[in-house]
mmCIF file of C-alpha atoms in Angstrom:
data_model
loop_
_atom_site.group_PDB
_atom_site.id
_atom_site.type_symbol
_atom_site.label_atom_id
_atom_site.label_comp_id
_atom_site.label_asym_id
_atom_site.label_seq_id
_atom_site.Cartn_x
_atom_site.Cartn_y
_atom_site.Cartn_z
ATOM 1 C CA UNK A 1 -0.876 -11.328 -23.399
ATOM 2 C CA UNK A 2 2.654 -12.366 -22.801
ATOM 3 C CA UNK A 3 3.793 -13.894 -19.919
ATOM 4 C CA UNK A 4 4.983 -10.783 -18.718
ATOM 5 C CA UNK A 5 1.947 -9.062 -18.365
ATOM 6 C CA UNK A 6 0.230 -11.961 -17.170
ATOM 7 C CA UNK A 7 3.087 -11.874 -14.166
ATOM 8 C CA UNK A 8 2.163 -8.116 -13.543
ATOM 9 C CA UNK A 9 -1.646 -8.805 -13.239
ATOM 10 C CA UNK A 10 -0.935 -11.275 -11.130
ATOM 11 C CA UNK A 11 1.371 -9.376 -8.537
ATOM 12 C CA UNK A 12 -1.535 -6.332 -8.704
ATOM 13 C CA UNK A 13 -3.989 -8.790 -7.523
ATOM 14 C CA UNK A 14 -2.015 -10.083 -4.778
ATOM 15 C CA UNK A 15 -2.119 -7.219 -3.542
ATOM 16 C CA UNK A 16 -5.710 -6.199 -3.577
ATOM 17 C CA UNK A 17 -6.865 -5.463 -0.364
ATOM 18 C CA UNK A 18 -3.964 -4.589 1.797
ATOM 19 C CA UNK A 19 -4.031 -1.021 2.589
ATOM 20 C CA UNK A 20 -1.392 1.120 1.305
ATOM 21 C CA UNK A 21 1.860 2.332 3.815
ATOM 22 C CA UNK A 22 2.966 5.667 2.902
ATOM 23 C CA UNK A 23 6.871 6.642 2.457
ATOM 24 C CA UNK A 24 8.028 8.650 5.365
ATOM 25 C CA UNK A 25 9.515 12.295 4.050
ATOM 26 C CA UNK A 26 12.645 13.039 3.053
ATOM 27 C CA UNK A 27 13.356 14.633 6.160
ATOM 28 C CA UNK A 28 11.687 11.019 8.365
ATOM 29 C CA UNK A 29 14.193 9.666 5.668
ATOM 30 C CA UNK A 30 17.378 11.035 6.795
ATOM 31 C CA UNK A 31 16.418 10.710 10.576
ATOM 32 C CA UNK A 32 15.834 7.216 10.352
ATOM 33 C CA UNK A 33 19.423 6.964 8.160
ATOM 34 C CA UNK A 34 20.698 8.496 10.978
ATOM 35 C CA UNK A 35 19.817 6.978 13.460
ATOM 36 C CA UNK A 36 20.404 3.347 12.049
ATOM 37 C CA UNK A 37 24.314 4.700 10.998
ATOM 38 C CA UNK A 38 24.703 5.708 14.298
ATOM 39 C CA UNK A 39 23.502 2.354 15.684
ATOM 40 C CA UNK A 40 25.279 0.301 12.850
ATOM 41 C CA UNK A 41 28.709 2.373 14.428
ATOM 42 C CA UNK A 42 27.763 1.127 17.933
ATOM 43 C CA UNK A 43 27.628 -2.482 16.863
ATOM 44 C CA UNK A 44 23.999 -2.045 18.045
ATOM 45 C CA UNK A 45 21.709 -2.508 14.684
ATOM 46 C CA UNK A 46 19.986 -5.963 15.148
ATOM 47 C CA UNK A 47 17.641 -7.700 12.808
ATOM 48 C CA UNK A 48 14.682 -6.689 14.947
ATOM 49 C CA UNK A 49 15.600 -3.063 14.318
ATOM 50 C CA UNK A 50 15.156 -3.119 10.999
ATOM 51 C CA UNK A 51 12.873 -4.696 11.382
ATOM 52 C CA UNK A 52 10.611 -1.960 13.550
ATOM 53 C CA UNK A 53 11.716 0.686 10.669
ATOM 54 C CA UNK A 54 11.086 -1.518 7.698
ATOM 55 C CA UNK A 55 8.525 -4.357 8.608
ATOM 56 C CA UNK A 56 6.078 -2.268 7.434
ATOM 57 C CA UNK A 57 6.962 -2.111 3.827
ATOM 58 C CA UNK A 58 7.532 -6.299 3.615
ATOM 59 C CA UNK A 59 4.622 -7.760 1.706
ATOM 60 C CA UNK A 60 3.164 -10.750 3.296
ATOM 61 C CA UNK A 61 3.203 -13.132 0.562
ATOM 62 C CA UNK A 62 7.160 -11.921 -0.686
ATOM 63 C CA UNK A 63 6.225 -11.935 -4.142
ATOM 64 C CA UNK A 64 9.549 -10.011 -5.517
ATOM 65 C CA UNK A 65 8.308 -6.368 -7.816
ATOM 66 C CA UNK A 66 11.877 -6.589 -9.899
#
């Protein structure tokens, strides 16, 4: 096994356990795009923002997938 795969069995059990977050739609997509353009305009997109749209989606232990 190269070292490779051993780093991609790794990652997948990492992440054993957590539940899976589903992608909003396309449509939840270009709201949220939207909104946080319209909010980056205003000088009024903060850290915690993104936070409340993307949070979800940040793995706990950070482990990079690239």
């Amino acid at each position: 096994m190269s070292d490779f795969e051993k780093e991609l069995e790794a990652m997948s059990t990492q992440t054993e356990g957590e539940p899976e977050v589903s992608l909003p739609s396309i449509e939840e997509q270009r709201e949220i795009a939207q909104k946080l353009k319209q909010l980056e305009a205003e000088g009024k997109l903060t850290p915690e923002i993104l936070e409340q749209y993307f949070g979800k989606f940040s793995e706990k232990n950070a482990a990079p997938l690239h």
